[in-house]
Tab-separated table of C-alpha atoms in Angstrom:
chain	number	residue	atom	x	y	z
Q	1	UNK	CA	5.775	-23.389	-5.510
Q	2	UNK	CA	6.047	-20.374	-7.815
Q	3	UNK	CA	4.772	-17.099	-6.442
Q	4	UNK	CA	1.366	-16.206	-7.868
Q	5	UNK	CA	0.022	-12.787	-8.701
Q	6	UNK	CA	-3.758	-12.756	-8.785
Q	7	UNK	CA	-5.705	-9.758	-10.121
Q	8	UNK	CA	-9.431	-9.396	-9.520
Q	9	UNK	CA	-11.616	-6.544	-10.734
Q	10	UNK	CA	-14.588	-6.263	-8.373
Q	11	UNK	CA	-17.783	-4.358	-9.148
Q	12	UNK	CA	-19.373	-3.840	-5.717
Q	13	UNK	CA	-21.934	-1.421	-7.200
Q	14	UNK	CA	-22.378	-3.451	-10.401
Q	15	UNK	CA	-23.394	-1.100	-13.239
Q	16	UNK	CA	-25.039	1.443	-10.895
Q	17	UNK	CA	-23.673	4.947	-11.339
Q	18	UNK	CA	-24.312	8.549	-10.309
Q	19	UNK	CA	-23.239	9.844	-13.719
Q	20	UNK	CA	-24.636	9.459	-17.225
Q	21	UNK	CA	-21.565	9.411	-19.475
Q	22	UNK	CA	-22.352	9.403	-23.170
Q	23	UNK	CA	-19.860	6.635	-23.979
Q	24	UNK	CA	-20.129	4.282	-20.970
Q	25	UNK	CA	-19.286	0.842	-22.350
Q	26	UNK	CA	-20.372	-0.943	-19.153
Q	27	UNK	CA	-23.805	0.643	-19.290
Q	28	UNK	CA	-24.132	-0.563	-22.887
Q	29	UNK	CA	-22.790	-3.992	-21.959
Q	30	UNK	CA	-25.134	-4.450	-19.009
Q	31	UNK	CA	-28.200	-3.849	-21.178
Q	32	UNK	CA	-27.569	-7.049	-23.160
Q	33	UNK	CA	-27.447	-9.203	-20.006
Q	34	UNK	CA	-30.445	-10.921	-18.459
Q	35	UNK	CA	-29.539	-9.020	-15.270
Q	36	UNK	CA	-28.460	-5.464	-16.218
Q	37	UNK	CA	-27.464	-4.665	-12.621
Q	38	UNK	CA	-26.633	-7.036	-9.790
Q	39	UNK	CA	-27.162	-4.254	-7.242
Q	40	UNK	CA	-24.770	-3.726	-4.355
Q	41	UNK	CA	-22.437	-6.472	-3.214
Q	42	UNK	CA	-23.444	-7.595	0.276
Q	43	UNK	CA	-20.954	-7.971	3.119
Q	44	UNK	CA	-21.749	-11.688	3.154
Q	45	UNK	CA	-20.901	-12.017	-0.547
Q	46	UNK	CA	-17.667	-10.052	-0.079
Q	47	UNK	CA	-16.640	-12.305	2.816
Q	48	UNK	CA	-17.262	-15.461	0.781
Q	49	UNK	CA	-15.217	-14.059	-2.107
Q	50	UNK	CA	-12.309	-13.142	0.183
Q	51	UNK	CA	-12.366	-16.584	1.810
Q	52	UNK	CA	-12.275	-18.384	-1.541
Q	53	UNK	CA	-9.541	-16.114	-2.911
Q	54	UNK	CA	-7.272	-16.807	0.052
Q	55	UNK	CA	-7.858	-20.561	-0.215
Q	56	UNK	CA	-5.719	-20.399	-3.375
Q	57	UNK	CA	-2.962	-18.162	-1.949
Q	58	UNK	CA	0.198	-18.996	-0.026
Q	59	UNK	CA	3.035	-17.105	1.601
Q	60	UNK	CA	4.707	-14.625	-0.798
Q	61	UNK	CA	1.772	-14.774	-3.221
Q	62	UNK	CA	0.196	-11.445	-4.186
Q	63	UNK	CA	-3.393	-10.412	-4.807
Q	64	UNK	CA	-4.640	-7.106	-6.180
Q	65	UNK	CA	-8.258	-6.130	-5.638
Q	66	UNK	CA	-9.337	-3.486	-8.150
Q	67	UNK	CA	-12.669	-1.807	-7.438
Q	68	UNK	CA	-14.572	-0.427	-10.405
Q	69	UNK	CA	-18.131	0.135	-11.560
Q	70	UNK	CA	-20.460	1.547	-12.453
Q	71	UNK	CA	-19.301	3.807	-9.641
Q	72	UNK	CA	-17.692	1.869	-6.787
Q	73	UNK	CA	-18.118	4.582	-4.124
Q	74	UNK	CA	-21.907	4.057	-4.208
Q	75	UNK	CA	-21.675	0.914	-2.056
Q	76	UNK	CA	-20.423	3.108	0.783
Q	77	UNK	CA	-17.282	3.646	2.824
Q	78	UNK	CA	-18.163	1.162	5.637
Q	79	UNK	CA	-18.260	-1.648	3.049
Q	80	UNK	CA	-14.626	-0.975	2.091
Q	81	UNK	CA	-13.477	-0.701	5.693
Q	82	UNK	CA	-14.968	-4.135	6.325
Q	83	UNK	CA	-13.447	-5.553	3.145
Q	84	UNK	CA	-9.948	-4.298	3.977
Q	85	UNK	CA	-10.181	-5.495	7.587
Q	86	UNK	CA	-11.275	-8.971	6.491
Q	87	UNK	CA	-8.583	-9.291	3.807
Q	88	UNK	CA	-5.948	-8.083	6.292
Q	89	UNK	CA	-6.933	-10.808	8.755
Q	90	UNK	CA	-6.209	-13.621	6.309
Q	91	UNK	CA	-2.980	-15.527	5.645
Q	92	UNK	CA	0.165	-13.804	6.832
Q	93	UNK	CA	2.767	-13.390	4.127
Q	94	UNK	CA	0.272	-12.790	1.317
Q	95	UNK	CA	0.753	-9.311	-0.133
Q	96	UNK	CA	-2.531	-7.496	-0.691
Q	97	UNK	CA	-2.775	-4.481	-3.022
Q	98	UNK	CA	-5.736	-2.214	-3.783
Q	99	UNK	CA	-6.723	-0.057	-6.736
Q	100	UNK	CA	-9.876	1.983	-7.222
Q	101	UNK	CA	-11.355	3.595	-10.334
Q	102	UNK	CA	-13.824	6.394	-9.661
Q	103	UNK	CA	-15.578	9.392	-11.163
Q	104	UNK	CA	-14.693	11.189	-7.927
Q	105	UNK	CA	-18.027	12.839	-7.182
Q	106	UNK	CA	-18.452	11.326	-3.699
Q	107	UNK	CA	-14.850	11.578	-2.515
Q	108	UNK	CA	-14.192	13.435	0.726
Q	109	UNK	CA	-11.653	13.447	3.563
Q	110	UNK	CA	-12.912	10.112	4.906
Q	111	UNK	CA	-12.436	8.367	1.571
Q	112	UNK	CA	-8.958	9.857	1.298
Q	113	UNK	CA	-8.129	8.522	4.751
Q	114	UNK	CA	-9.106	4.990	3.671
Q	115	UNK	CA	-7.068	5.290	0.483
Q	116	UNK	CA	-3.978	6.695	2.178
Q	117	UNK	CA	-3.964	4.306	5.124
Q	118	UNK	CA	-4.277	1.240	2.893
Q	119	UNK	CA	-2.100	2.375	-0.039
Q	120	UNK	CA	-4.902	2.430	-2.604
Q	121	UNK	CA	-3.929	3.533	-6.119
Q	122	UNK	CA	-6.765	5.686	-7.434
Q	123	UNK	CA	-7.756	6.128	-11.048
Q	124	UNK	CA	-9.697	9.399	-11.345
Q	125	UNK	CA	-11.672	9.921	-14.557
Q	126	UNK	CA	-11.101	13.336	-16.164
Q	127	UNK	CA	-11.387	13.785	-19.924
Q	128	UNK	CA	-8.524	16.005	-20.960
Q	129	UNK	CA	-10.138	19.450	-20.876
Q	130	UNK	CA	-13.245	21.123	-19.508
Q	131	UNK	CA	-14.963	21.164	-22.903
Q	132	UNK	CA	-14.417	17.459	-23.646
Q	133	UNK	CA	-15.176	16.389	-20.085
Q	134	UNK	CA	-18.406	18.335	-19.717
Q	135	UNK	CA	-19.678	17.124	-23.074
Q	136	UNK	CA	-19.242	13.430	-22.259
Q	137	UNK	CA	-19.180	13.066	-18.467
Q	138	UNK	CA	-22.574	14.251	-17.273
Q	139	UNK	CA	-24.090	14.156	-13.808
Q	140	UNK	CA	-27.358	12.310	-13.246
Q	141	UNK	CA	-29.212	15.606	-13.796
Q	142	UNK	CA	-27.358	16.304	-17.063
Q	143	UNK	CA	-24.851	18.872	-15.825
Q	144	UNK	CA	-21.106	18.980	-16.425
Q	145	UNK	CA	-18.817	17.521	-13.743
Q	146	UNK	CA	-15.380	18.911	-14.652
Q	147	UNK	CA	-15.067	21.480	-11.855
Q	148	UNK	CA	-16.106	18.955	-9.212
Q	149	UNK	CA	-13.659	16.342	-10.517
Q	150	UNK	CA	-10.808	18.838	-10.497
Q	151	UNK	CA	-11.665	19.710	-6.885
Q	152	UNK	CA	-11.426	15.993	-6.037
Q	153	UNK	CA	-8.034	15.813	-7.739
Q	154	UNK	CA	-6.852	18.670	-5.521
Q	155	UNK	CA	-8.365	16.947	-2.483
Q	156	UNK	CA	-6.364	13.766	-3.122
Q	157	UNK	CA	-3.160	15.750	-3.592
Q	158	UNK	CA	-3.797	17.574	-0.324
Q	159	UNK	CA	-4.312	14.224	1.443
Q	160	UNK	CA	-1.295	12.544	-0.180
Q	161	UNK	CA	-3.361	9.917	-2.008
Q	162	UNK	CA	-1.608	8.224	-4.934
Q	163	UNK	CA	-3.616	8.671	-8.109
Q	164	UNK	CA	-3.487	8.748	-11.874
Q	165	UNK	CA	-5.828	10.286	-14.428
Q	166	UNK	CA	-8.033	8.141	-16.666
Q	167	UNK	CA	-9.129	9.802	-19.908
Q	168	UNK	CA	-11.488	8.101	-22.347
Q	169	UNK	CA	-10.013	8.618	-25.812
Q	170	UNK	CA	-12.842	9.406	-28.199
Q	171	UNK	CA	-12.354	10.408	-31.822
Q	172	UNK	CA	-13.061	14.021	-30.869
Q	173	UNK	CA	-10.382	14.050	-28.177
Q	174	UNK	CA	-7.941	12.163	-30.418
Q	175	UNK	CA	-8.218	14.995	-32.929
Q	176	UNK	CA	-6.991	17.525	-30.333
Q	177	UNK	CA	-3.681	16.166	-28.929
Q	178	UNK	CA	-2.236	19.652	-28.431
Q	179	UNK	CA	-5.132	20.657	-26.174
Q	180	UNK	CA	-4.780	17.418	-24.239
Q	181	UNK	CA	-1.066	18.070	-23.775
Q	182	UNK	CA	-1.795	21.578	-22.504
Q	183	UNK	CA	-4.161	20.047	-19.965
Q	184	UNK	CA	-1.450	17.618	-18.820
Q	185	UNK	CA	1.106	20.403	-18.387
Q	186	UNK	CA	-1.187	23.065	-16.941
Q	187	UNK	CA	-2.681	20.697	-14.370
Q	188	UNK	CA	0.656	19.064	-13.531
Q	189	UNK	CA	-0.548	15.574	-14.402
Q	190	UNK	CA	2.141	13.021	-13.586
Q	191	UNK	CA	0.373	9.809	-14.610
Q	192	UNK	CA	-2.307	9.474	-17.270
Q	193	UNK	CA	-3.903	6.580	-19.110
Q	194	UNK	CA	-5.986	7.020	-22.256
Q	195	UNK	CA	-8.742	4.423	-22.477
Q	196	UNK	CA	-10.011	3.835	-26.040
Q	197	UNK	CA	-13.676	4.624	-26.519
Q	198	UNK	CA	-15.279	1.369	-27.671
Q	199	UNK	CA	-18.140	0.281	-29.844
Q	200	UNK	CA	-20.935	-1.354	-27.814
Q	201	UNK	CA	-20.256	-5.102	-27.615
Q	202	UNK	CA	-23.614	-5.831	-29.271
Q	203	UNK	CA	-22.469	-3.813	-32.301
Q	204	UNK	CA	-19.187	-5.743	-32.427
Q	205	UNK	CA	-21.020	-9.063	-32.325
Q	206	UNK	CA	-23.605	-8.181	-34.982
Q	207	UNK	CA	-21.356	-6.311	-37.438
Q	208	UNK	CA	-17.647	-5.863	-36.538
Q	209	UNK	CA	-17.201	-3.440	-39.471
Q	210	UNK	CA	-19.945	-1.091	-38.329
Q	211	UNK	CA	-19.058	2.138	-36.542
Q	212	UNK	CA	-21.185	4.007	-34.051
Q	213	UNK	CA	-21.044	7.089	-31.886
Q	214	UNK	CA	-17.648	8.516	-31.073
Q	215	UNK	CA	-15.715	5.248	-30.810
Q	216	UNK	CA	-12.022	5.615	-31.542
Q	217	UNK	CA	-10.719	4.645	-34.985
Q	218	UNK	CA	-7.238	3.248	-35.798
Q	219	UNK	CA	-6.069	6.275	-37.816
Q	220	UNK	CA	-7.092	8.676	-35.048
Q	221	UNK	CA	-5.399	6.437	-32.474
Q	222	UNK	CA	-2.106	6.582	-34.381
Q	223	UNK	CA	-2.339	10.305	-35.090
Q	224	UNK	CA	-3.101	11.182	-31.464
Q	225	UNK	CA	-0.193	9.288	-29.948
Q	226	UNK	CA	2.240	10.294	-32.708
Q	227	UNK	CA	1.535	13.978	-32.122
Q	228	UNK	CA	1.520	13.576	-28.342
Q	229	UNK	CA	4.976	12.008	-28.522
Q	230	UNK	CA	6.309	15.203	-30.156
Q	231	UNK	CA	5.477	17.033	-26.934
Q	232	UNK	CA	6.474	14.215	-24.597
Q	233	UNK	CA	10.042	13.706	-25.871
Q	234	UNK	CA	11.244	17.326	-25.388
Q	235	UNK	CA	9.694	17.366	-21.928
Q	236	UNK	CA	11.490	14.133	-21.027
Q	237	UNK	CA	14.767	15.545	-22.348
Q	238	UNK	CA	14.301	18.472	-19.932
Q	239	UNK	CA	14.095	15.948	-17.082
Q	240	UNK	CA	10.311	16.078	-16.694
Q	241	UNK	CA	9.076	12.485	-16.949
Q	242	UNK	CA	5.302	12.223	-17.406
Q	243	UNK	CA	3.882	8.716	-17.399
Q	244	UNK	CA	1.665	8.174	-20.437
Q	245	UNK	CA	0.688	4.554	-20.136
Q	246	UNK	CA	0.900	3.557	-23.796
Q	247	UNK	CA	4.432	4.964	-24.053
Q	248	UNK	CA	5.403	3.105	-20.881
Q	249	UNK	CA	3.833	-0.113	-22.184
Q	250	UNK	CA	5.578	0.108	-25.562
Q	251	UNK	CA	8.958	0.750	-23.929
Q	252	UNK	CA	8.469	-2.112	-21.499
Q	253	UNK	CA	7.350	-4.513	-24.214
Q	254	UNK	CA	9.746	-3.704	-27.051
Q	255	UNK	CA	12.828	-2.825	-24.990
Q	256	UNK	CA	12.443	-5.015	-21.900
Q	257	UNK	CA	10.229	-7.819	-23.212
Q	258	UNK	CA	7.764	-7.085	-20.404
Q	259	UNK	CA	4.069	-6.993	-21.429
Q	260	UNK	CA	2.644	-4.483	-18.936
Q	261	UNK	CA	-0.762	-4.108	-20.554
Q	262	UNK	CA	-3.250	-6.844	-21.281
Q	263	UNK	CA	-3.366	-7.766	-24.976
Q	264	UNK	CA	-0.264	-5.903	-26.154
Q	265	UNK	CA	1.271	-9.291	-27.015
Q	266	UNK	CA	-1.979	-10.636	-28.433
Q	267	UNK	CA	-2.661	-12.628	-25.267
Q	268	UNK	CA	-5.441	-12.200	-22.747
Q	269	UNK	CA	-4.030	-12.004	-19.245
Q	270	UNK	CA	-5.591	-12.815	-15.918
Q	271	UNK	CA	-7.738	-9.871	-14.860
Q	272	UNK	CA	-11.023	-11.456	-13.969
Q	273	UNK	CA	-14.209	-9.488	-13.372
Q	274	UNK	CA	-16.335	-10.217	-10.305
Q	275	UNK	CA	-19.848	-8.792	-10.348
Q	276	UNK	CA	-21.792	-7.780	-7.242
Q	277	UNK	CA	-23.367	-11.228	-6.786
Q	278	UNK	CA	-20.004	-12.987	-7.195
Q	279	UNK	CA	-20.499	-13.889	-10.867
Q	280	UNK	CA	-17.152	-14.100	-12.677
Q	281	UNK	CA	-16.275	-13.093	-16.241
Q	282	UNK	CA	-12.904	-13.467	-18.001
Q	283	UNK	CA	-12.591	-9.794	-19.015
Q	284	UNK	CA	-14.198	-6.443	-18.216
Q	285	UNK	CA	-14.943	-5.972	-21.914
Q	286	UNK	CA	-16.819	-9.289	-22.044
Q	287	UNK	CA	-18.924	-9.267	-18.854
Q	288	UNK	CA	-21.982	-10.625	-20.657
Q	289	UNK	CA	-23.996	-13.771	-20.013
Q	290	UNK	CA	-22.402	-15.919	-22.704
Q	291	UNK	CA	-18.946	-15.429	-21.160
Q	292	UNK	CA	-19.873	-16.058	-17.501
Q	293	UNK	CA	-17.580	-18.723	-16.000
Q	294	UNK	CA	-19.019	-19.267	-12.520
Q	295	UNK	CA	-19.350	-17.628	-9.129
Q	296	UNK	CA	-16.551	-16.764	-6.717
Q	297	UNK	CA	-18.785	-17.302	-3.687
Q	298	UNK	CA	-18.970	-20.984	-4.620
Q	299	UNK	CA	-15.520	-21.748	-6.084
Q	300	UNK	CA	-11.900	-20.673	-5.739
Q	301	UNK	CA	-10.187	-18.695	-8.504
Q	302	UNK	CA	-8.176	-21.744	-9.534
Q	303	UNK	CA	-11.289	-23.885	-9.832
Q	304	UNK	CA	-12.937	-21.281	-12.050
Q	305	UNK	CA	-10.009	-20.244	-14.194
Q	306	UNK	CA	-8.751	-23.703	-15.115
Q	307	UNK	CA	-11.836	-24.562	-17.131
Q	308	UNK	CA	-12.262	-25.245	-20.838
Q	309	UNK	CA	-14.511	-22.182	-21.205
Q	310	UNK	CA	-11.809	-19.864	-19.846
Q	311	UNK	CA	-9.061	-21.493	-21.897
Q	312	UNK	CA	-11.155	-21.115	-25.036
Q	313	UNK	CA	-11.646	-17.419	-24.280
Q	314	UNK	CA	-7.946	-16.902	-23.608
Q	315	UNK	CA	-6.584	-18.756	-26.612
Q	316	UNK	CA	-9.220	-18.931	-29.375
Q	317	UNK	CA	-9.085	-15.845	-31.595
Q	318	UNK	CA	-10.982	-14.844	-34.729
Q	319	UNK	CA	-9.188	-14.878	-38.061
Q	320	UNK	CA	-6.664	-12.057	-38.333
Q	321	UNK	CA	-6.888	-9.508	-41.163
Q	322	UNK	CA	-4.561	-9.913	-44.137
Q	323	UNK	CA	-2.527	-6.825	-43.189
Q	324	UNK	CA	-1.097	-8.742	-40.215
Q	325	UNK	CA	0.756	-11.022	-42.653
Q	326	UNK	CA	2.937	-8.148	-43.871
Q	327	UNK	CA	3.566	-6.483	-40.514
Q	328	UNK	CA	7.145	-6.522	-39.161
Q	329	UNK	CA	5.797	-6.467	-35.591
Q	330	UNK	CA	3.219	-9.217	-35.965
Q	331	UNK	CA	5.423	-11.765	-34.169
Q	332	UNK	CA	5.313	-9.462	-31.144
Q	333	UNK	CA	1.729	-8.184	-31.055
Q	334	UNK	CA	0.060	-11.273	-32.627
Q	335	UNK	CA	-2.887	-9.161	-33.705
Q	336	UNK	CA	-3.327	-7.372	-30.382
Q	337	UNK	CA	-6.326	-7.313	-28.059
Q	338	UNK	CA	-9.394	-8.721	-29.806
Q	339	UNK	CA	-11.705	-6.189	-28.126
Q	340	UNK	CA	-9.564	-3.281	-29.386
Q	341	UNK	CA	-9.311	-4.488	-32.984
Q	342	UNK	CA	-11.552	-1.806	-34.397
Q	343	UNK	CA	-10.168	1.067	-32.347
Q	344	UNK	CA	-6.383	0.712	-32.460
Q	345	UNK	CA	-5.612	-2.267	-34.709
Q	346	UNK	CA	-6.738	-3.185	-38.216
Q	347	UNK	CA	-10.034	-4.736	-37.199
Q	348	UNK	CA	-11.977	-7.236	-39.229
Q	349	UNK	CA	-10.716	-6.947	-42.797
Q	350	UNK	CA	-9.207	-3.531	-42.154
Q	351	UNK	CA	-6.677	-2.016	-44.538
Q	352	UNK	CA	-4.863	0.081	-41.906
Q	353	UNK	CA	-3.588	-0.818	-38.453
Q	354	UNK	CA	-3.322	2.094	-36.013
Q	355	UNK	CA	-0.778	0.348	-33.805
Q	356	UNK	CA	1.425	-0.429	-36.817
Q	357	UNK	CA	1.267	3.196	-38.024
Q	358	UNK	CA	2.228	4.362	-34.535
Q	359	UNK	CA	5.170	1.934	-34.319
Q	360	UNK	CA	6.423	2.909	-37.789
Q	361	UNK	CA	6.495	6.582	-36.815
Q	362	UNK	CA	7.337	6.453	-33.140
Q	363	UNK	CA	9.064	3.295	-31.947
Q	364	UNK	CA	12.565	4.336	-33.032
Q	365	UNK	CA	12.456	7.894	-31.602
Q	366	UNK	CA	10.844	6.550	-28.435
Q	367	UNK	CA	13.565	3.931	-27.960
Q	368	UNK	CA	16.346	6.368	-28.842
Q	369	UNK	CA	15.124	8.962	-26.343
Q	370	UNK	CA	14.633	6.457	-23.520
Q	371	UNK	CA	18.106	4.962	-24.056
Q	372	UNK	CA	19.656	8.431	-24.072
Q	373	UNK	CA	17.886	9.582	-20.921
Q	374	UNK	CA	17.987	6.371	-18.903
Q	375	UNK	CA	21.267	4.850	-20.048
C-alpha cells in the first residue's frame, strides 16, 4: 500500500477570535453560514475525530494536524495537551506532525513548552511593519497589537520554537515592498509567507468582477513580488537565504516539478477543514454550508473525501478567461487557484494576469540565481 499523507486543518475555536482584523476572511465567511460559530471543540469531539482519522492510517503513513481559527489558542492549553496525548497513543509507525497559526496574543512560556516538546511549526501573524499591522490587526478593544506580537516572536525565539511569519498582503502593503523588505531584514525574519487579502466569498459569488475593501489585485501582486525579488536575489548571492514562500513554491514547481502550494498547478489538493463540531469542508476558503461534505465524528476521511461532492469541487472549474489561451505557462498553472483568481490571476474576464506578469519578469532571474547558488 502506498504511503499516505493526510492534512487536516482543525478549527477548535471555530470563528471565535480575540482580535478584530479589518480583513478577516473567515469572519466574513462565517456570517453567510447558518451557524456563524460552532463554538469550542469539545474533548469528546476531538477524540472521535482522532479515532476516525487513525482508522484510515497505517504504518509509515503521515498525518498533519494544522490548528487555525478564528484564534486557536482560545480553546485552551489543556485541550491541546489532551489532543497530543491521544494522537500519540494511536497506531505505532504513523508519523504525526503539528502546525499552528496564531495571532500570538495569548502565548506564554507554557504554550512554548507544548510547541517545543511536540515539534509544532508556528505561523505567527505580523503584517510587515508597525503601521500596516496596527491599522489592520486590532485587538478586541480597537487597539494596535504590533508590539505585543513582536514580544511573542521574541518569546518563541528564546524558547527555541520553530516559527514563520504570516503577513496578509493587502493592496496597501503590496504598494510598499521596500518597507516590507526592511522589516524582514531589520527583524531577522527567516521564513515569511504573504497571504493574499481576499474578497468576501459572498462578493465573489454575487459578482466576481466586483472589488471591495483592500483586497489584493493582480497588478499589485505582480509588482510587489517583482520588486521584492530585486532585494532577495542580492541577499541570496551574499549567502543569506530568506524563505519567501512564493519564491520557494515557484522554484519547486518550475525547476523541480514539485507543487508545494495548493492551486499552483490549477489543482485543489487535500487540505480539508474541520470545524469545531466536526463538520468538514473541502477548503478553508470555502467553509460555507453549500460546500459541507459531512462530519468527521461520524465518518473516516476516506469515506468523506471519496464522494461525488468532493470530486466535483476538486475537478469542476469555471470557464477560464481568454488570456489563459495565449499564456506560455498555462499548461503548468492551468488557471491557478479558483479562489485566488481575482487577486493574483486574471479573474473572470480579466485582461491581465498577475502571476503571468510575475513569471515574465522574474522566472528567468529566479531560476538563474538558484542554479548559480545551489548548483
